[in-house]
Amino acid sequence: MSQKVSGVKGMSDLLPSSAGGDVEVWQFLEQRSREVLRRYGYGEVRTPVLEETALFVRGVGEGTDIVGKEMYTFTDKGGRSLSLRPEATAGLVRAYIEHSVQNQEPLTRWFCFGPMFRYERMKTGRYRQFWQLDVEAFGAKGAPQDAEVIDLALEILRAAGLTGVRLELNSIGDSECRPAYQKKLVAYFEGHRAQLCADCQVRLDRNPLRILDCKVETCRQIARGAPALLDNLCDPCRQHFAEVQRLLTLVDAPFTINPWIVRGLDYYVRTAFELIADDPVLGTASAVGGGGRYDGLVQSLGGPDVPGVGFALGVDRLRLLLQASGQKFAPEPDLFVAAVDEKSFDAAFGLAARLRRDGLWVELDTRGGSLKSQMKRADKTGARYALVVGEREVAEQAGELKPMRGGGEPRRVSFAALPVILREAR
Ligand code: HAM
C-alpha cells in the first residue's frame, strides 16, 4: 500500500456537512460580512498570497515577532526572496501605491478575505494558515475614519450574531510623542531587566513597547507599574483620541480603554484597538480582531503621504465562537426526490433537474437503490420534504409531498405547482 500524505501542520481542511460543518459556518460569516461591507461602501480587493519579503520587513517591521520569527520565507527559482503574507495590510498598501490609487480618488475603502500564514506555536484558535477579513481605509486622517472602521467591525460582529465581543481602545501616540515616552519606558524597564523574560530582554533593546504586551506573568506585573503612553500623548494625539471616543459614543459603540494595547505590528500610530471575546472555546486566543491607524506606512513603502486606518478579524476564531454558540448553520434542501423503482428513476432524475433549473435545492440519490435506502438518504440530507416518483405519479404529473420533520400530513401536489409551494415553505 502507498503511504498516506498528511496535510501541513497548523493548516486545516474545512469540510461541508449537512449537519452544518466548518464551511457552512464560514459561508454564513462571509455572507453577513459582505452584506455589511456593502452598506458601508467598501470594495473588495484580491492581492496575491506571495509578496517580496522586503515588503513585510519594511511594512510590518523587522523587530516584530511576525517578521522575525513567524514568516514562511523562501527563495524562488529566480533567486528572489518571497514570503507568504503574514497579514494583509502591507500587500494592500503595496497595491494601493502600485496602481496610483490616490490619483484616481482621494478616499479609498477596501476589504479583502483570504488566508494568512504565520509559523506560530499552535493551540486552540492559533493556526499557521488562518483567514482574515481585512479592512483598510486610505486618505482620511481625521478621527471620523477611525470611528467608521471601528463601527464597521462591530456591525459585522452584530450581523453575525456575535454579541459577546468587547472593544478595547488605546492611543499609542505618533512620531512626535512616542520617542520621549519610549525613553521613559526604557529607563523604567532597565530597572527591572533581570526579572524580565528572555524575549523581553531582547525587546528592551529592540522594541521596548512590546514588553507591555508580553503574556509572561512576571513581565505583566512589571509592565503594570510602567508609565502609560496615554499619560504622555502630545496634544494633537490626545485630541484625536478624544474625538474617536466621542464619535464612538455618538454611534452607541461601547468600548473600554486599555492603555496596555500596543499591537504586534510596527506601523501603528495613534488609534490601536482590539476585539476581545472571553469565551473558553478560544482558550488564550481571545483576540478575534485588531487594528488601528498607520499614517506613515504608505509613504514608508515608497508611496505618497497618505494616511490609513483599518483592522482585521480572525475568521477562524469567529467560526469557533459561532460553533460554540449553538446556532444552527445547516442549510436545508427544499426537496428530496426518490424513485419507487428502477423504471421510475429517469422520471425522478428529470424532475429533480427541472426543479433545480427553477432555482430549488433538490437532492436525489444518484446511486439509485431501494426506496428504503433512498429515504434513509433523504433523512441524512436534512431535506424539508420528500416526494416519491413512480409510474402513477409520472402519468398524473402529481405526487404526495411528504414533510420530513414536524409530523405534518403528506399532501397531493402537481409537479407544476412544486416550485411555488416549496418556495413558500422556506
Ligand atoms: P493582527 O492583530 O496581527 O492584525 O491579526 C488580526 C486578527 O487575526 C487577530 O486578532 C486574530 O483574530 C487573527 N489571527 C492572528 N494570528 C492568528 C493565527 N495564528 N491563527 C488564527 N487567527 C489569527 C493584523 O494582522 C493587522 N494587519 C490588522 C490591521 C489591518 N491593522 C490595520 N489594518
XYZ file of N, CA, C and O in Angstrom, residues 246-387:
568
model
N -15.460 60.262 21.247
C -16.723 61.000 21.157
C -17.602 60.415 20.036
O -18.797 60.181 20.217
N -16.975 60.135 18.896
C -17.753 59.620 17.762
C -18.259 58.197 18.021
O -19.355 57.832 17.589
N -17.457 57.409 18.702
C -17.911 56.048 19.026
C -19.110 56.116 19.968
O -20.074 55.349 19.825
N -19.061 57.043 20.909
C -20.180 57.214 21.834
C -21.418 57.674 21.050
O -22.528 57.196 21.286
N -21.187 58.568 20.082
C -22.274 59.085 19.243
C -23.026 57.956 18.521
O -24.230 58.013 18.339
N -22.289 56.929 18.092
C -22.950 55.825 17.372
C -23.197 54.618 18.293
O -23.375 53.488 17.826
N -23.217 54.880 19.596
C -23.544 53.829 20.568
C -22.624 52.623 20.488
O -23.084 51.478 20.610
N -21.347 52.865 20.205
C -20.391 51.756 20.185
C -19.688 51.700 21.543
O -18.886 52.571 21.853
N -19.999 50.710 22.364
C -19.373 50.653 23.677
C -17.898 50.251 23.573
O -17.533 49.454 22.708
N -17.070 50.839 24.408
C -15.647 50.478 24.402
C -15.083 50.636 25.798
O -15.675 51.315 26.642
N -13.960 49.981 26.052
C -13.217 50.273 27.271
C -11.815 50.689 26.836
O -11.331 50.252 25.792
N -11.195 51.545 27.641
C -9.840 51.976 27.301
C -8.863 51.028 27.966
O -8.964 50.758 29.160
N -7.982 50.479 27.161
C -6.951 49.590 27.686
C -5.590 50.192 27.328
O -5.130 50.070 26.191
N -4.944 50.860 28.293
C -3.694 51.567 27.982
C -2.535 50.633 27.664
O -1.463 51.097 27.295
N -2.754 49.304 27.783
C -1.643 48.374 27.553
C -1.667 47.770 26.163
O -0.797 46.982 25.802
N -2.633 48.132 25.343
C -2.633 47.617 23.964
C -1.498 48.290 23.189
O -1.426 49.515 23.137
N -0.612 47.495 22.614
C 0.435 48.083 21.780
C 0.421 47.505 20.355
O 0.952 48.090 19.436
N -0.209 46.333 20.169
C -0.279 45.655 18.875
C 1.076 45.064 18.492
O 2.126 45.562 18.883
N 1.036 43.998 17.725
C 2.257 43.270 17.391
C 2.892 43.691 16.069
O 3.769 43.012 15.568
N 2.431 44.800 15.483
C 2.977 45.236 14.202
C 3.453 46.678 14.375
O 2.856 47.441 15.132
N 4.532 47.029 13.668
C 5.196 48.314 13.947
C 4.523 49.537 13.337
O 4.883 50.652 13.663
N 3.573 49.340 12.399
C 3.151 50.522 11.626
C 2.135 51.433 12.306
O 1.783 52.472 11.784
N 1.682 51.071 13.492
C 0.591 51.853 14.071
C 1.009 53.185 14.667
O 2.084 53.313 15.236
N 0.129 54.161 14.524
C 0.229 55.433 15.248
C -1.159 55.757 15.778
O -2.171 55.315 15.227
N -1.207 56.504 16.827
C -2.473 56.940 17.425
C -3.396 55.758 17.746
O -3.048 54.898 18.523
N -4.544 55.665 17.095
C -5.536 54.668 17.484
C -5.045 53.227 17.335
O -4.549 52.839 16.271
N -5.203 52.436 18.397
C -4.957 50.999 18.313
C -6.113 50.331 19.051
O -6.546 50.816 20.093
N -6.640 49.265 18.484
C -7.772 48.634 19.170
C -7.769 47.126 18.969
O -7.156 46.606 18.032
N -8.464 46.453 19.890
C -8.601 45.001 19.778
C -10.024 44.604 20.107
O -10.713 45.279 20.882
N -10.461 43.530 19.506
C -11.792 42.987 19.766
C -11.595 41.682 20.504
O -10.919 40.765 20.002
N -12.126 41.616 21.704
C -11.812 40.508 22.603
C -13.077 39.721 22.940
O -14.114 40.308 23.276
N -12.971 38.409 22.869
C -14.076 37.542 23.274
C -13.573 36.632 24.391
O -12.645 35.856 24.182
N -14.176 36.755 25.573
C -13.723 35.913 26.681
C -14.484 34.602 26.706
O -15.109 34.274 27.692
N -14.432 33.867 25.614
C -15.152 32.602 25.556
C -14.142 31.477 25.738
O -13.100 31.469 25.055
N -14.444 30.526 26.648
C -13.462 29.454 26.887
C -13.105 28.675 25.627
O -12.006 28.101 25.556
N -13.975 28.691 24.626
C -13.695 27.924 23.412
C -12.440 28.449 22.695
O -11.802 27.720 21.941
N -12.052 29.697 22.980
C -10.877 30.272 22.324
C -9.599 30.094 23.138
O -8.519 30.445 22.664
N -9.739 29.561 24.348
C -8.550 29.433 25.199
C -7.930 30.800 25.411
O -8.625 31.764 25.714
N -6.613 30.891 25.173
C -5.963 32.200 25.372
C -5.988 33.048 24.100
O -5.568 34.194 24.111
N -6.501 32.481 22.999
C -6.542 33.233 21.736
C -7.809 34.085 21.692
O -8.658 33.913 20.819
N -7.920 35.006 22.662
C -9.198 35.705 22.817
C -9.363 36.906 21.894
O -10.453 37.447 21.784
N -8.298 37.326 21.210
C -8.440 38.461 20.284
C -9.045 37.969 18.972
O -8.431 37.189 18.256
N -10.256 38.403 18.688
C -10.880 37.984 17.423
C -10.658 39.029 16.341
O -11.025 38.831 15.192
N -10.033 40.145 16.703
C -9.724 41.156 15.707
C -8.870 42.239 16.314
O -8.765 42.361 17.535
N -8.237 43.000 15.432
C -7.420 44.104 15.916
C -7.081 45.024 14.773
O -7.155 44.644 13.602
N -6.738 46.252 15.121
C -6.380 47.192 14.065
C -5.952 48.507 14.629
O -5.679 48.635 15.824
N -5.913 49.506 13.743
C -5.514 50.829 14.165
C -5.108 51.677 12.987
O -5.295 51.304 11.826
N -4.520 52.814 13.313
C -4.130 53.816 12.307
C -2.677 53.605 11.928
O -1.867 53.186 12.751
N -2.343 53.871 10.672
C -0.951 53.674 10.206
C -0.575 54.773 9.214
O -0.275 54.507 8.058
N -0.525 56.020 9.715
C -0.359 57.158 8.814
C 0.952 57.207 8.042
O 0.977 57.738 6.934
N 2.024 56.660 8.555
C 3.296 56.763 7.830
C 3.576 55.600 6.899
O 4.568 55.595 6.174
N 2.708 54.579 6.914
C 3.049 53.325 6.219
C 3.135 53.472 4.697
O 4.074 52.983 4.069
N 2.156 54.142 4.109
C 2.140 54.257 2.639
C 3.426 54.939 2.174
O 4.097 54.475 1.242
N 3.780 56.009 2.872
C 4.991 56.737 2.486
C 6.250 55.888 2.707
O 7.131 55.868 1.871
N 6.282 55.154 3.811
C 7.499 54.390 4.097
C 7.683 53.233 3.109
O 8.771 52.682 2.994
N 6.609 52.883 2.404
C 6.746 51.832 1.389
C 6.886 52.444 -0.010
O 6.658 51.779 -1.026
N 7.245 53.723 -0.060
C 7.565 54.355 -1.345
C 6.389 55.064 -2.006
O 6.477 55.460 -3.168
N 5.290 55.221 -1.270
C 4.119 55.880 -1.849
C 4.000 57.309 -1.384
O 4.911 57.848 -0.735
N 2.875 57.940 -1.734
C 2.642 59.316 -1.304
C 2.303 59.372 0.185
O 2.095 58.334 0.811
N 2.233 60.592 0.718
C 1.929 60.754 2.145
C 0.412 60.631 2.341
O -0.289 61.628 2.453
N -0.062 59.402 2.368
C -1.500 59.151 2.503
C -1.739 58.404 3.823
O -1.081 57.395 4.079
N -2.636 58.905 4.659
C -2.893 58.225 5.927
C -3.786 56.993 5.734
O -4.432 56.844 4.701
N -3.811 56.135 6.734
C -4.658 54.950 6.631
C -5.071 54.442 8.004
O -4.418 54.727 9.011
N -6.166 53.721 8.016
C -6.614 53.081 9.257
C -7.423 51.840 8.862
O -8.091 51.829 7.832
N -7.296 50.790 9.660
C -8.013 49.565 9.301
C -7.968 48.543 10.408
O -7.508 48.824 11.521
N -8.452 47.351 10.098
C -8.446 46.265 11.085
C -8.543 44.941 10.361
O -8.827 44.891 9.154
N -8.303 43.870 11.087
C -8.566 42.536 10.545
C -9.285 41.707 11.593
O -8.981 41.802 12.785
N -10.250 40.934 11.124
C -10.929 39.979 12.000
C -10.348 38.599 11.722
O -10.065 38.263 10.568
N -10.188 37.801 12.757
C -9.696 36.433 12.587
C -10.892 35.509 12.350
O -11.626 35.186 13.284
N -11.063 35.117 11.106
C -12.278 34.379 10.739
C -12.345 33.014 11.435
O -13.410 32.566 11.845
N -11.191 32.366 11.599
C -11.203 31.042 12.257
C -11.718 31.157 13.694
O -12.462 30.301 14.166
N -11.284 32.216 14.371
C -11.723 32.392 15.767
C -13.208 32.731 15.821
O -13.921 32.263 16.710
N -13.669 33.541 14.890
C -15.105 33.852 14.860
C -15.913 32.579 14.598
O -16.984 32.374 15.155
N -15.363 31.726 13.759
C -16.043 30.455 13.462
C -16.156 29.599 14.724
O -17.212 29.035 15.006
N -15.076 29.526 15.486
C -15.126 28.752 16.744
C -16.199 29.317 17.678
O -16.950 28.570 18.303
N -16.274 30.637 17.753
C -17.277 31.265 18.619
C -18.689 30.917 18.161
O -19.550 30.573 18.966
N -18.895 31.005 16.852
C -20.239 30.720 16.324
C -20.626 29.271 16.555
O -21.751 28.961 16.940
N -19.661 28.375 16.332
C -19.965 26.951 16.513
C -20.300 26.635 17.961
O -21.124 25.787 18.241
N -19.672 27.388 18.881
C -19.940 27.150 20.304
C -21.249 27.792 20.741
O -21.770 27.489 21.811
N -21.790 28.695 19.905
C -22.963 29.465 20.324
C -24.263 28.658 20.227
O -25.313 29.108 20.675
N -24.195 27.486 19.582
C -25.387 26.656 19.465
C -26.299 27.065 18.317
O -27.325 26.440 18.082
N -25.933 28.122 17.588
C -26.729 28.489 16.401
C -26.651 27.357 15.384
O -25.666 26.633 15.338
N -27.678 27.260 14.531
C -27.711 26.182 13.557
C -27.288 26.728 12.191
O -27.786 27.769 11.771
N -26.366 26.050 11.564
C -25.881 26.558 10.287
C -26.141 25.611 9.131
O -25.708 25.862 8.032
N -26.824 24.484 9.399
C -27.052 23.535 8.327
C -28.159 24.074 7.425
O -29.287 24.230 7.861
N -27.851 24.393 6.197
C -28.905 24.845 5.302
C -29.737 23.648 4.868
O -29.236 22.516 4.814
N -31.010 23.847 4.594
C -31.889 22.716 4.309
C -32.264 22.642 2.836
O -32.784 23.603 2.280
N -32.044 21.469 2.228
C -32.530 21.288 0.864
C -34.057 21.435 0.842
O -34.730 21.097 1.807
N -34.589 21.948 -0.286
C -36.046 22.119 -0.384
C -36.762 20.769 -0.501
O -37.850 20.590 0.030
N -36.137 19.843 -1.213
C -36.863 18.608 -1.543
C -35.906 17.454 -1.805
O -34.828 17.654 -2.365
N -36.345 16.257 -1.415
C -35.633 15.038 -1.836
C -36.555 14.270 -2.771
O -37.707 13.998 -2.429
N -36.066 13.952 -3.959
C -36.883 13.175 -4.905
C -36.380 11.732 -4.906
O -35.186 11.486 -5.098
N -37.300 10.795 -4.658
C -36.933 9.375 -4.648
C -37.692 8.648 -5.766
O -38.793 9.052 -6.146
N -37.094 7.579 -6.294
C -37.761 6.778 -7.331
C -38.263 5.480 -6.699
O -37.542 4.828 -5.958
N -39.525 5.115 -7.002
C -40.096 3.884 -6.447
C -39.260 2.674 -6.833
O -38.976 1.804 -6.018
N -38.866 2.626 -8.099
C -38.055 1.504 -8.578
C -37.194 1.991 -9.750
O -37.266 3.151 -10.145
N -36.435 1.062 -10.299
C -35.509 1.425 -11.370
C -36.212 2.041 -12.569
O -35.705 2.958 -13.200
N -37.435 1.511 -12.854
C -38.176 2.009 -14.029
C -38.507 3.499 -13.901
O -38.638 4.190 -14.901
N -38.688 3.936 -12.674
C -39.088 5.341 -12.463
C -37.897 6.269 -12.266
O -38.074 7.466 -12.060
N -36.685 5.700 -12.298
C -35.519 6.538 -11.971
C -35.375 7.731 -12.916
O -35.153 8.859 -12.483
N -35.551 7.471 -14.236
C -35.376 8.568 -15.205
C -36.340 9.709 -14.923
O -35.982 10.885 -15.013
N -37.583 9.347 -14.580
C -38.597 10.376 -14.307
C -38.193 11.196 -13.076
O -38.287 12.429 -13.082
N -37.697 10.502 -12.032
C -37.273 11.209 -10.817
C -36.067 12.100 -11.131
O -36.009 13.267 -10.717
N -35.152 11.550 -11.904
C -33.938 12.291 -12.269
C -34.300 13.558 -13.064
O -33.788 14.649 -12.818
N -35.226 13.389 -14.012
C -35.663 14.525 -14.849
C -36.379 15.578 -14.015
O -36.134 16.785 -14.170
N -37.242 15.137 -13.096
C -37.977 16.088 -12.257
C -36.999 16.888 -11.396
O -37.106 18.126 -11.291
N -36.027 16.190 -10.803
C -35.042 16.888 -9.950
C -34.298 17.951 -10.760
O -34.148 19.093 -10.323
N -33.902 17.589 -11.995
C -33.142 18.544 -12.822
C -33.998 19.768 -13.149
O -33.521 20.905 -13.090
N -35.280 19.529 -13.489
C -36.165 20.668 -13.844
C -36.327 21.606 -12.646
O -36.280 22.818 -12.787
N -36.544 21.027 -11.475
C -36.744 21.859 -10.278
C -35.471 22.640 -9.921
O -35.521 23.785 -9.491
N -34.314 21.999 -10.124
C -33.060 22.701 -9.840
C -32.902 23.895 -10.776
O -32.455 24.972 -10.361
N -33.293 23.690 -12.055
C -33.199 24.816 -13.003
C -34.132 25.934 -12.588
O -33.934 27.086 -12.925
N -35.161 25.566 -11.872
C -36.133 26.539 -11.391
C -35.658 27.239 -10.112
O -36.391 28.012 -9.507
N -34.470 26.921 -9.666
C -33.899 27.635 -8.516
C -34.050 26.906 -7.187
O -33.692 27.446 -6.137
N -34.572 25.691 -7.200
C -34.754 24.973 -5.938
C -33.547 24.083 -5.652
O -32.853 23.652 -6.567
N -33.349 23.824 -4.377
C -32.288 22.902 -3.972
C -32.928 21.532 -3.825
O -33.726 21.308 -2.911
N -32.579 20.663 -4.754
C -33.210 19.345 -4.776
C -32.144 18.259 -4.661
O -31.124 18.301 -5.347
N -32.398 17.308 -3.789
C -31.478 16.187 -3.596
C -32.087 14.923 -4.191
O -33.320 14.760 -4.221
N -31.216 14.038 -4.657
C -31.652 12.757 -5.207
C -30.472 11.807 -5.039
O -29.319 12.240 -5.075
N -30.754 10.539 -4.789
C -29.651 9.591 -4.600
C -29.218 9.058 -5.962
O -29.923 8.240 -6.564
N -28.084 9.528 -6.441
C -27.627 9.144 -7.788
C -27.214 7.674 -7.853
O -26.972 7.135 -8.922
N -27.166 7.010 -6.697
C -26.832 5.573 -6.717
C -28.068 4.729 -6.938
O -27.988 3.512 -7.052
N -29.245 5.379 -6.977
C -30.488 4.608 -7.096
C -30.721 3.810 -5.830
O -30.624 4.355 -4.738
N -31.009 2.507 -5.987
C -31.175 1.653 -4.797
C -32.622 1.547 -4.376
O -33.529 2.123 -4.990
N -32.837 0.795 -3.277
C -34.207 0.545 -2.812
C -34.833 1.838 -2.307
O -34.125 2.775 -1.925
N -36.149 1.867 -2.269
C -36.850 3.056 -1.778
C -36.444 3.326 -0.328
O -36.244 4.465 0.087
N -36.309 2.225 0.424
C -35.949 2.378 1.836
C -34.584 3.081 1.986
O -34.432 4.007 2.788
N -33.638 2.633 1.174
C -32.305 3.243 1.307
C -32.331 4.689 0.823
O -31.635 5.546 1.370
N -33.143 4.966 -0.181
C -33.234 6.357 -0.653
C -33.834 7.254 0.441
O -33.404 8.387 0.637
N -34.836 6.723 1.148
C -35.470 7.539 2.196
C -34.511 7.768 3.375
O -34.564 8.801 4.036
N -33.651 6.806 3.590
C -32.638 6.982 4.634
C -31.708 8.146 4.256
O -31.364 8.993 5.067
N -31.381 8.140 2.978
C -30.524 9.208 2.458
C -31.248 10.561 2.564
O -30.642 11.584 2.917
N -32.559 10.552 2.281
C -33.363 11.785 2.364
C -33.248 12.380 3.764
O -33.056 13.581 3.936
N -33.327 11.523 4.742
C -33.217 11.936 6.137
C -31.874 12.603 6.413
O -31.783 13.647 7.023
N -30.834 11.958 5.909
C -29.455 12.443 6.101
C -29.240 13.833 5.528
O -28.522 14.656 6.080
N -29.860 14.082 4.361
C -29.611 15.375 3.694
C -30.277 16.515 4.445
O -29.959 17.667 4.223
N -31.259 16.193 5.316
C -31.947 17.248 6.047
C -33.009 17.952 5.212
O -33.478 19.039 5.581
N -33.411 17.347 4.073
C -34.408 17.985 3.194
C -35.729 18.204 3.936
O -36.091 17.417 4.812
N -36.410 19.313 3.584
C -37.675 19.622 4.257
C -38.783 18.668 3.832
O -39.622 18.274 4.621
N -38.792 18.304 2.535
C -39.858 17.446 2.003
C -39.253 16.319 1.182
O -38.143 16.441 0.671
N -40.041 15.262 1.035
C -39.652 14.193 0.114
C -40.825 13.939 -0.819
O -41.995 14.143 -0.460
N -40.504 13.500 -2.007
C -41.538 13.160 -2.986
C -41.106 11.876 -3.677
O -39.987 11.794 -4.192
